[in-house]
XYZ file of C-alpha atoms in Angstrom:
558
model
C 241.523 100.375 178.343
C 237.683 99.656 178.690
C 236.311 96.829 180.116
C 232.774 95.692 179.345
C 232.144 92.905 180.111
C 231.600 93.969 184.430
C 227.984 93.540 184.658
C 226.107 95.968 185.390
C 229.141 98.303 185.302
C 232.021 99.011 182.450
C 235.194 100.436 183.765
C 237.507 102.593 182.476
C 241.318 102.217 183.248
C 243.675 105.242 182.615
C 247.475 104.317 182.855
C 250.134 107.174 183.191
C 253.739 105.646 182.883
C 256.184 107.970 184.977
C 258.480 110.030 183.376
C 261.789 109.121 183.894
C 262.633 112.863 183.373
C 261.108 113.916 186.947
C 263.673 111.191 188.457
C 263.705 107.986 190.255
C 261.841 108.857 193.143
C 258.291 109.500 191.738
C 255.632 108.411 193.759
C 252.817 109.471 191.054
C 249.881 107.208 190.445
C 250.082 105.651 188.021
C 246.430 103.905 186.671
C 243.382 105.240 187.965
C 240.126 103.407 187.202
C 236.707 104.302 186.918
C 233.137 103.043 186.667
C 230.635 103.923 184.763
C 226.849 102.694 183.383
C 227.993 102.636 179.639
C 231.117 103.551 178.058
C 230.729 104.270 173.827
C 233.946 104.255 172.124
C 234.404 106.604 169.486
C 233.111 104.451 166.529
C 230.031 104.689 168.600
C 226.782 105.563 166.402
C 224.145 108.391 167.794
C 221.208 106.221 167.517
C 223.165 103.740 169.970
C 223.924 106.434 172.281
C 219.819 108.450 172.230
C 218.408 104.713 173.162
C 220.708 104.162 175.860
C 221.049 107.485 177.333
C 218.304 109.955 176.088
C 215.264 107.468 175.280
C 214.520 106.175 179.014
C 214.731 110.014 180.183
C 212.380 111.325 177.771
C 209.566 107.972 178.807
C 209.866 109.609 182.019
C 208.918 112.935 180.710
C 206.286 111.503 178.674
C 205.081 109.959 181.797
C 204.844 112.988 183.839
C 208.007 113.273 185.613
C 210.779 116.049 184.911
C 214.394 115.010 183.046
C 217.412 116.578 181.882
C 220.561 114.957 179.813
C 223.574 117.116 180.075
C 227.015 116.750 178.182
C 230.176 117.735 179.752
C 234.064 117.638 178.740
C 236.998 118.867 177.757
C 236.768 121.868 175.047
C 236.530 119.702 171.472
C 236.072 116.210 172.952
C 232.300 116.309 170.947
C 229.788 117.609 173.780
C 228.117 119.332 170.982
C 227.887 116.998 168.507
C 226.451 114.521 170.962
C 224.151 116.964 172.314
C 222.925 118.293 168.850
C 224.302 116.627 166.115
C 226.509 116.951 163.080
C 225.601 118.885 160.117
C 227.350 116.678 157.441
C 224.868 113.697 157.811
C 221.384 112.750 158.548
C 222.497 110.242 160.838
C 224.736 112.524 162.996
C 221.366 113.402 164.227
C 221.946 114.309 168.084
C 220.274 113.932 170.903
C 218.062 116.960 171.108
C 216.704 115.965 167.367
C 216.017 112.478 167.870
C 214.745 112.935 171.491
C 212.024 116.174 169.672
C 211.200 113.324 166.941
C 210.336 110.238 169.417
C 208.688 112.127 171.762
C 206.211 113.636 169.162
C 206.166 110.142 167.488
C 204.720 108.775 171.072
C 202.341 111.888 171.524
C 200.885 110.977 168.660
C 200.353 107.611 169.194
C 198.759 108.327 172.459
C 195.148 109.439 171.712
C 193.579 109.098 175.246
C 195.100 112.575 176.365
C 195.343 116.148 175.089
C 199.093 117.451 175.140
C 200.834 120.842 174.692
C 204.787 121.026 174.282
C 206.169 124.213 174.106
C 209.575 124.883 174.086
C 212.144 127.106 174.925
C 216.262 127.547 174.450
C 218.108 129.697 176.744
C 222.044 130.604 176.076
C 224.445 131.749 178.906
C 227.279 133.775 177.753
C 229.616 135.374 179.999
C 227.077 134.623 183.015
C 224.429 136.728 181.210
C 221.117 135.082 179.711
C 219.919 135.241 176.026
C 216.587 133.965 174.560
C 218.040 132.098 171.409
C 214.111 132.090 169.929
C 213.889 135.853 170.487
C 212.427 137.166 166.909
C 214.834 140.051 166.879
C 217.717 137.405 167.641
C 219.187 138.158 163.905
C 218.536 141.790 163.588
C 220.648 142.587 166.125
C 224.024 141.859 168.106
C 223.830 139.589 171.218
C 224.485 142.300 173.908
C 221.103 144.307 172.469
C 218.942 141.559 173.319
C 216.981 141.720 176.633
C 218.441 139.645 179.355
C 217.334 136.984 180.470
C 216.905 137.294 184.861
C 216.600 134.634 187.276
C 213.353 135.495 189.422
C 213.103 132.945 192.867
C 209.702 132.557 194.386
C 208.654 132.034 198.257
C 208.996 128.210 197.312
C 212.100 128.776 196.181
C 210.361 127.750 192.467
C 212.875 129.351 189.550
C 211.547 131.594 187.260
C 213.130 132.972 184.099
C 212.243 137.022 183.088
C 212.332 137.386 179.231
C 212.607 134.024 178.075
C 209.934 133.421 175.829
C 207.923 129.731 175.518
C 207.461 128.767 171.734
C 204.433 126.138 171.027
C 205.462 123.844 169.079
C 202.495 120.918 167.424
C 204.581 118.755 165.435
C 208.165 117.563 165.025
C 208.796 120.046 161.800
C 208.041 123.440 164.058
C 210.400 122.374 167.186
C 213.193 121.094 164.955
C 212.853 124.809 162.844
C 212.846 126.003 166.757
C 215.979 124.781 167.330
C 217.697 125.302 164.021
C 216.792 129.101 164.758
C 218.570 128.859 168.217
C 221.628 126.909 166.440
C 222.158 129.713 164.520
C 222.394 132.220 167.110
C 224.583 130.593 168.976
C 227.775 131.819 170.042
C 231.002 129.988 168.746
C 234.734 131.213 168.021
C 237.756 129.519 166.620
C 240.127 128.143 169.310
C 243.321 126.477 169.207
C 241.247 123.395 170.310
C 238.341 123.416 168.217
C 237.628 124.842 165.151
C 234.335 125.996 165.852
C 233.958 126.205 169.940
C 231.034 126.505 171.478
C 231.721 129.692 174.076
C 228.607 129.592 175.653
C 226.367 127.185 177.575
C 222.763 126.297 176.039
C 219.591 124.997 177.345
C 217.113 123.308 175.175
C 213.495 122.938 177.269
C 210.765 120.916 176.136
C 207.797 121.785 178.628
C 204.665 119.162 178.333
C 201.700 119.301 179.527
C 198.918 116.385 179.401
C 195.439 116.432 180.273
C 192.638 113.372 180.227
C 189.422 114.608 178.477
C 187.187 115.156 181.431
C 189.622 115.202 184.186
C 190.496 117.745 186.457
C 193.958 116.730 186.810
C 196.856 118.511 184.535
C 200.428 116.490 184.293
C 203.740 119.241 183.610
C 206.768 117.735 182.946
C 209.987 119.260 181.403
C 213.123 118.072 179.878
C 216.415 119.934 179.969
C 218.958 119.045 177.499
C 222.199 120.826 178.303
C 224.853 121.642 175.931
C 227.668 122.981 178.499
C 231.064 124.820 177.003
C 233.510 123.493 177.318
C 236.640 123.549 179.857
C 240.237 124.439 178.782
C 243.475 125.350 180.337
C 244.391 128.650 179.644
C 248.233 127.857 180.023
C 248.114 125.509 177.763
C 245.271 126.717 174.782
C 247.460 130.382 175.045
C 243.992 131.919 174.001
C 244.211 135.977 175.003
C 241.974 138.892 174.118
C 238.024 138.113 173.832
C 238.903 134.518 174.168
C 240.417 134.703 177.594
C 237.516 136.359 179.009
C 235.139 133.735 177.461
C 237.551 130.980 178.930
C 237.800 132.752 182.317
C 233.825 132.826 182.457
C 233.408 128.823 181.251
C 235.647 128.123 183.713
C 234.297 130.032 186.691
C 230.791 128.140 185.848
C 231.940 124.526 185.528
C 234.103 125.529 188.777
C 230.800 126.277 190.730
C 229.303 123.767 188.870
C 231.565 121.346 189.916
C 231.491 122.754 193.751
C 227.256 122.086 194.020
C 227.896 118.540 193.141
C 230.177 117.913 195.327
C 228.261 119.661 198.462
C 225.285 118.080 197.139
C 227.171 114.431 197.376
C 228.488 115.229 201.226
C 225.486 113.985 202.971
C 225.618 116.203 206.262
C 225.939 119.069 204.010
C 223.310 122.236 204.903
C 223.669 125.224 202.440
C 224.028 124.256 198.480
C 225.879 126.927 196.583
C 222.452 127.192 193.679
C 222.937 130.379 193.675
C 226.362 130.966 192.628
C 226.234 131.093 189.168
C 223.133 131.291 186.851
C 223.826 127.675 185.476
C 223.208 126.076 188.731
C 220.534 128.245 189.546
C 218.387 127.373 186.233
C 219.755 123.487 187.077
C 218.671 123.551 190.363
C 215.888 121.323 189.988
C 218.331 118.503 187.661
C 220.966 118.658 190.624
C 219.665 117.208 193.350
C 215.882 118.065 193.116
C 212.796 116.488 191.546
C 213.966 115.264 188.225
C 215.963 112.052 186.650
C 219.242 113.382 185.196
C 221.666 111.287 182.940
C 225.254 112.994 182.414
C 227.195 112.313 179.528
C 231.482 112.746 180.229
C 233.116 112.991 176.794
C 236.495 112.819 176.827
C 239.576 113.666 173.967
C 241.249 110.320 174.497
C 244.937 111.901 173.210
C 248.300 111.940 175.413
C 248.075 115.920 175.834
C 244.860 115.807 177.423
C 245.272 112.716 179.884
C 245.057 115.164 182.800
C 241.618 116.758 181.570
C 240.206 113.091 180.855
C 241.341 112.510 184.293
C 239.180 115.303 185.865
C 236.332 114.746 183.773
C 235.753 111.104 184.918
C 236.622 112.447 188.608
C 233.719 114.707 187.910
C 231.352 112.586 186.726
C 232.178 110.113 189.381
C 231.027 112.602 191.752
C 227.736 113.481 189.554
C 227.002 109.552 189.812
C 226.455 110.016 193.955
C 223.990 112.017 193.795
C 220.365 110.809 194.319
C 217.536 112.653 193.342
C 214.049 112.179 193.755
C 211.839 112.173 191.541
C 207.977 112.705 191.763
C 205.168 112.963 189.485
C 204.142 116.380 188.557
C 200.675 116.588 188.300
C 198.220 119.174 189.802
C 194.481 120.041 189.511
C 192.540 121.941 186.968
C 192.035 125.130 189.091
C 188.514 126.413 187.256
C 187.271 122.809 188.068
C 188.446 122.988 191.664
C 186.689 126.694 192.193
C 183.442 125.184 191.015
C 183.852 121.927 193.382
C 185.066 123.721 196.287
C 181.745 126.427 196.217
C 179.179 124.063 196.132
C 181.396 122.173 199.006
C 181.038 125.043 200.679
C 177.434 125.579 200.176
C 176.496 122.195 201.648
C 178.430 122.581 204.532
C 177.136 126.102 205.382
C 173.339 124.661 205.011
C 174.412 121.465 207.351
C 176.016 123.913 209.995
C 172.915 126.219 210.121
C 170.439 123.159 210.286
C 172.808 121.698 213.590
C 173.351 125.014 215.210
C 169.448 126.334 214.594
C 171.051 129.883 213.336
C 168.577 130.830 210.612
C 169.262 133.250 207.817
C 167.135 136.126 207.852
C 167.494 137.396 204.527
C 164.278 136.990 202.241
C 164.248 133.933 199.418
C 164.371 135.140 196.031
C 162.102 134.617 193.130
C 163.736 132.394 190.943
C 164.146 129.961 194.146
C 160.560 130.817 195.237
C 158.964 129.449 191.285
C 161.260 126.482 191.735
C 159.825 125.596 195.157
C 156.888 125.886 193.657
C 157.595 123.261 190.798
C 159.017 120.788 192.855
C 155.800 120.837 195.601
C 153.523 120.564 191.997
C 155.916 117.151 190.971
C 155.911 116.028 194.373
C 152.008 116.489 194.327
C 151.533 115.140 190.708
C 154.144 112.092 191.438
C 152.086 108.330 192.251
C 155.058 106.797 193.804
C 154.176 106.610 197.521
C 157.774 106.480 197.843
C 159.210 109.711 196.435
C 160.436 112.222 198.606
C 160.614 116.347 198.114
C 164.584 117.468 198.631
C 164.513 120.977 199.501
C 168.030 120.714 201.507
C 168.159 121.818 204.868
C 167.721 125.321 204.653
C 164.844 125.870 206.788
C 163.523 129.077 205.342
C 162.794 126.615 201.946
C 160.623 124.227 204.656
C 158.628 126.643 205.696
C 158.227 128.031 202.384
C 156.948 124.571 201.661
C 154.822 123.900 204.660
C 152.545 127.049 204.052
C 152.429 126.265 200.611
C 151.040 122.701 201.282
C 148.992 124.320 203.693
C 147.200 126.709 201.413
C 146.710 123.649 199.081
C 144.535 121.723 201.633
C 142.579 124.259 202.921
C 141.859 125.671 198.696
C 141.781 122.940 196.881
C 140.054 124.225 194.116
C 142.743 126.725 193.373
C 145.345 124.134 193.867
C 145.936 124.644 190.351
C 146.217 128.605 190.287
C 149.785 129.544 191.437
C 149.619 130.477 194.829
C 152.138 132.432 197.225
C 153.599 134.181 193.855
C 155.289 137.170 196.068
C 155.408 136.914 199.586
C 154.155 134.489 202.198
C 152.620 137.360 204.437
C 150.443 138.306 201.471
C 148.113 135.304 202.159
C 144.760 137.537 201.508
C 145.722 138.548 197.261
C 146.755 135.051 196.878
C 142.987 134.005 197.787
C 141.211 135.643 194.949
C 138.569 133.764 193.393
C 138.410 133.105 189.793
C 135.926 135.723 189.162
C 137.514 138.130 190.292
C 140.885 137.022 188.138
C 138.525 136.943 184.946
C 137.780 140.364 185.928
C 140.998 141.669 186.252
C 141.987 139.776 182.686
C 139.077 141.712 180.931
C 140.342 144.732 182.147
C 143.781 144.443 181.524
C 142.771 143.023 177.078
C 140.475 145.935 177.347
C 142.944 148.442 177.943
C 144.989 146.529 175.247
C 142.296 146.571 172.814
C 142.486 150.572 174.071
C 145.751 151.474 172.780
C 146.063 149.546 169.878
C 142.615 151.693 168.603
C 144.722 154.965 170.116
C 147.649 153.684 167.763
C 145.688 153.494 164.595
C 143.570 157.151 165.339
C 146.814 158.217 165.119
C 147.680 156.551 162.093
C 145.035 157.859 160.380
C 145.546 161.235 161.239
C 148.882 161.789 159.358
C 147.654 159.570 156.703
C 145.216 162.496 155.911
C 147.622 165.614 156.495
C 149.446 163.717 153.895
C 146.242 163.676 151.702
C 145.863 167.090 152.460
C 149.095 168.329 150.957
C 148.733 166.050 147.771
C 145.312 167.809 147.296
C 146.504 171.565 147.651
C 148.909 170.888 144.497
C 145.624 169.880 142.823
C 143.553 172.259 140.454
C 139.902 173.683 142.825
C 137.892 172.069 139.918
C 138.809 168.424 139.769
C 139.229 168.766 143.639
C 134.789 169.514 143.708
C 133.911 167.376 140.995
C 135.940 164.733 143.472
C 133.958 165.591 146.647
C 130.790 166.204 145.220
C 131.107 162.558 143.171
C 132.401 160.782 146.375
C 129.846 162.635 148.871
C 126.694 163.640 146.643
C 125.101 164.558 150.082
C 127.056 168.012 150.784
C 126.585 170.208 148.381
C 128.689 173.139 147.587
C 126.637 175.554 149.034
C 126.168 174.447 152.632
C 129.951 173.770 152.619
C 130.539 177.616 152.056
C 127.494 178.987 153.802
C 128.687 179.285 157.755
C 126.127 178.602 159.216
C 125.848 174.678 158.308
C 128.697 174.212 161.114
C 131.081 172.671 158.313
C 134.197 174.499 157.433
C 136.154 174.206 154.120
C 138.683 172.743 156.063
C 136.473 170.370 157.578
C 134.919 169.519 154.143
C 138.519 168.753 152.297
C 139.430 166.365 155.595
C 136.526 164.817 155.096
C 136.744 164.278 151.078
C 140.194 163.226 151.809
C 139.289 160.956 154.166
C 136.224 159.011 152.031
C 138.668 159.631 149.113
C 141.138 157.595 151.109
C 139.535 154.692 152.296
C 138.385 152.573 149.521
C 142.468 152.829 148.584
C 143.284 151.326 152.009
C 140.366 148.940 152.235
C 141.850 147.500 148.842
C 145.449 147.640 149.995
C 144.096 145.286 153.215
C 141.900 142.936 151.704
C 138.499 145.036 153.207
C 139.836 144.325 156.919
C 140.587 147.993 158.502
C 142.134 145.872 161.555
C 145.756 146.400 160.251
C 148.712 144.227 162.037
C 151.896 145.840 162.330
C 153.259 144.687 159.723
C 150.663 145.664 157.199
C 150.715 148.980 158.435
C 154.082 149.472 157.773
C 153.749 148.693 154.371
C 150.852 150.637 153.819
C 152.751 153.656 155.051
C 155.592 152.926 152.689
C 153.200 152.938 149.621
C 151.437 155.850 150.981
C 154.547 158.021 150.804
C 153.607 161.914 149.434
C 154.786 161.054 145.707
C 152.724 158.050 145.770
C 149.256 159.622 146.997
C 149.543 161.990 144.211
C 149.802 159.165 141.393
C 147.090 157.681 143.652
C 144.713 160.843 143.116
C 145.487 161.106 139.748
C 145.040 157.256 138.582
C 141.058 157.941 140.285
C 140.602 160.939 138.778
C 141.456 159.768 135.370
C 139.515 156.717 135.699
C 136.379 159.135 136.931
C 136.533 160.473 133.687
């Protein structure tokens, strides 16, 4: 019988008439009552049971703080289907569905923050651990599959080896997440349950939040626990595979069962975590930082009064626990590395200023130019109250001293930049401005030097090219060309040797005159050719084009 109407409590009462077959003298209890937060009854809908059980757990999440909702029983009293649903229905929708859809719904919704949920589903068989989202999950059989390790940290922090963390954006991609585990699952036909779950599963939504700006990150996770099921093995007469399965449930919920109650004794010192991979990966839901609902279902039937009976004993127990939970939040560490080195920075320059230890290595010059800028806006700046902040390294104030110091003694190079390399080379900073002209005439001279270097150069393969287009030329038309461009040289003093000119020299020179109208027209009459120009002048002046070239003058000669 239930009784709901005990505010804030309902209370379950479990009668057990004796059996007149054990005899008069029974002494037997006979009704054993219990108290719990909320009892459903089995016309109960899921929607009821997610906002009264699953909905203020997942706020908390969603808020920053860590949560799991676990569901234990009896073998086929409906852990699963509370935990995950029904297949036959959209509204059999379980907890893990519903819980994936509202807390998307509320991310959403939430615009002042930047979240990431990933999530992750872990499945204990036999006291081994499987990834249910591993991709080669369906390719192969369960015992192929990397297992999954339990790693413990100096903090005693859990960490899980091999199990991967899926991101997940939106409602559709965690729901296909889980579907994916679903099927992986292990389940078997008992003599309880048609299709018994044999394993336990762990379904972990991991959120993170961040404010745009902040250096503060919020983690929070929520565990929702599918746990097999118990059954007596005298009773079920399961043997084979099955028994083993059984046998392993058992031994779990057993030291399942033994954590709670150590962690309900108050002057308890040792918790047995580590007996069993369950309540290792639970550690933090039993007892630790997180808010944990439990859901007891129980198979309300005359053949399983004494399991209904153990169940609520269990969950009584599970209801002293207190845990405490804190907000998870912790600080940006790239943020924090740039706060704490300029921290440190100030306090090193504060120390040295109150001890009067100075720092003998040299100032560099980047920080020597932007010395220099800030004396020239401190200089330039009317406000009588401004002030030049230099910070308190000292080897800066001296800097600035000299350099103020050089500025009222010169004034009239208090525009020139003064002090550009060292502060002991006081004499080459005082150069007067004729003697900087001087050294600027000199340096465009030398300029003006190369560039004319540059273009000799130029010139000279422009006519060894000329030369080899003229050698493929007939002697005739290559006279009538020099003697029409140069009618000064005649063709005797080019051959006699004594007129000093070779007939080398003579066809570099008729290539050369012959050359330079074509480049004076190329350039517009300016022989001062940019880069650029000269590049495209040696382009067009390949060897195939000098030879049309030739041949376009000579016809037009003609």
């Amino acid at each position: 019988s239930v009784d709901d109407e005990e505010d804030p409590l309902s209370s379950l009462e479990i009668t057990v008439p004796h059996d007149l077959a054990d005899g008069f003298v029974n002494n037997k209890r006979e009704t054993y009552k219990f108290k719990f937060q909320k009892i459903f009854d089995q016309e109960a809908k899921q929607d009821v049971v997610f906002d009264t059980i699953a909905k203020p757990v997942a706020e908390c999440v969603l808020a920053g703080y860590n949560g799991t909702i676990f569901a234990y029983g009896q073998t086929g009293s409906g852990k699963t289907f509370t935990i995950t649903g029904g297949a036959e229905r959209y509204s059999d929708r379980g907890i893990i569905p519903r819980t994936l859809s509202y807390i998307f719904d509320q991310l959403q919704k939430d615009s002042s923050k930047v979240y990431t949920t990933h999530v992750s589903y872990l499945e204990i068989y036999n006291e081994c651990g499987y990834d249910l989202l591993d991709p080669r999950h369906e390719a192969s059989r369960l015992e192929d599959l990397p297992k999954v390790t339990i790693m413990e940290d100096s903090d005693q922090n859990i960490h899980l080896k091999n199990l991967s963390l899926q991101q997940a954006t939106n409602e559709e991609e965690a729901l296909n997440l889980l579907f994916l585990g679903d099927t992986n699952r292990m389940i078997a036909e008992t003599p309880m349950n048609q299709a018994s779950s044999r394993s336990h599963c762990i379904f972990t939504i991991h959120i993170s939040s961040k404010e745009p700006g902040s250096a503060t990150i919020r983690r929070s996770k929520l565990h929702l626990v599918d746990l097999a099921g118990s059954e007596r093995v005298a009773k079920t007469g399961v043997g084979g595979h099955l028994l083993t399965e059984a046998k392993y449930i058992n031994l779990s919920l057993h030291y399942l069962e033994q954590v709670i109650i150590a962690l309900a004794e108050k002057n308890r010192s040792h918790i047995p975590y580590r007996n069993s991979m369950m309540t290792s990966v639970l550690r933090d839901s039993l007892g630790g930082n997180c808010m944990t609902a439990m859901i007891a279902t129980l198979s309300i039937d005359k053949r399983n009064i004494d399991e209904s009976i153990s169940t609520c004993r269990f969950s009584q127990r599970v209801a002293l626990i207190k845990n405490e939970a804190v907000l998870n939040e912790e600080i940006d560490p790239r943020l924090m590395i740039v706060q704490l080195k300029k921290e440190i920075q100030d306090l090193k320059d504060e120390l040295e200023l109150v001890t009067g230890k100075q720092r003998t290595s040299e100032l560099s010059q980047e920080e020597l130019l932007q010395l220099d800028e800030l004396i020239e806006t401190f200089l330039s700046d009317n406000d009588p109250d401004s002030s030049l902040d230099v910070g308190a390294d000292m080897r800066k104030i001296k800097y600035c001293f000299i350099h103020m110091k050089q500025l009222v003694k010169h004034p009239t190079t208090s525009d020139k930049k003064l002090l550009s390399q060292d502060i002991s080379e006081e004499e080459d900073t005082n150069k007067g401005p004729g003697e900087e002209e001087l050294e600027k005439l000199k340096d465009l001279l030398q300029q003006r030097d190369n560039e004319i270097n540059i273009l000799v150069n130029m010139l000279k393969k422009e006519k060894k090219k000329a030369q080899d287009a003229l050698f493929q030329l007939n002697a005739t038309s290559a006279c009538s060309t020099v003697l029409e461009q140069s009618p000064s040289i005649n063709l005797e003093d080019r051959q006699s040797p004594s007129s000093g000119f070779s007939l080398k020299e003579a066809k570099d020179f008729s290539s050369s005159v012959h050359r330079l109208p074509f480049l004076s027209r190329q350039t517009g009459g300016k022989m001062s050719l940019g880069c650029q120009e000269a590049f495209e002048v040696f382009k067009r002046d390949h060897a195939d084009s000098i030879t049309i070239e030739d041949n376009k003058q000579l016809l037009k000669q003609r």
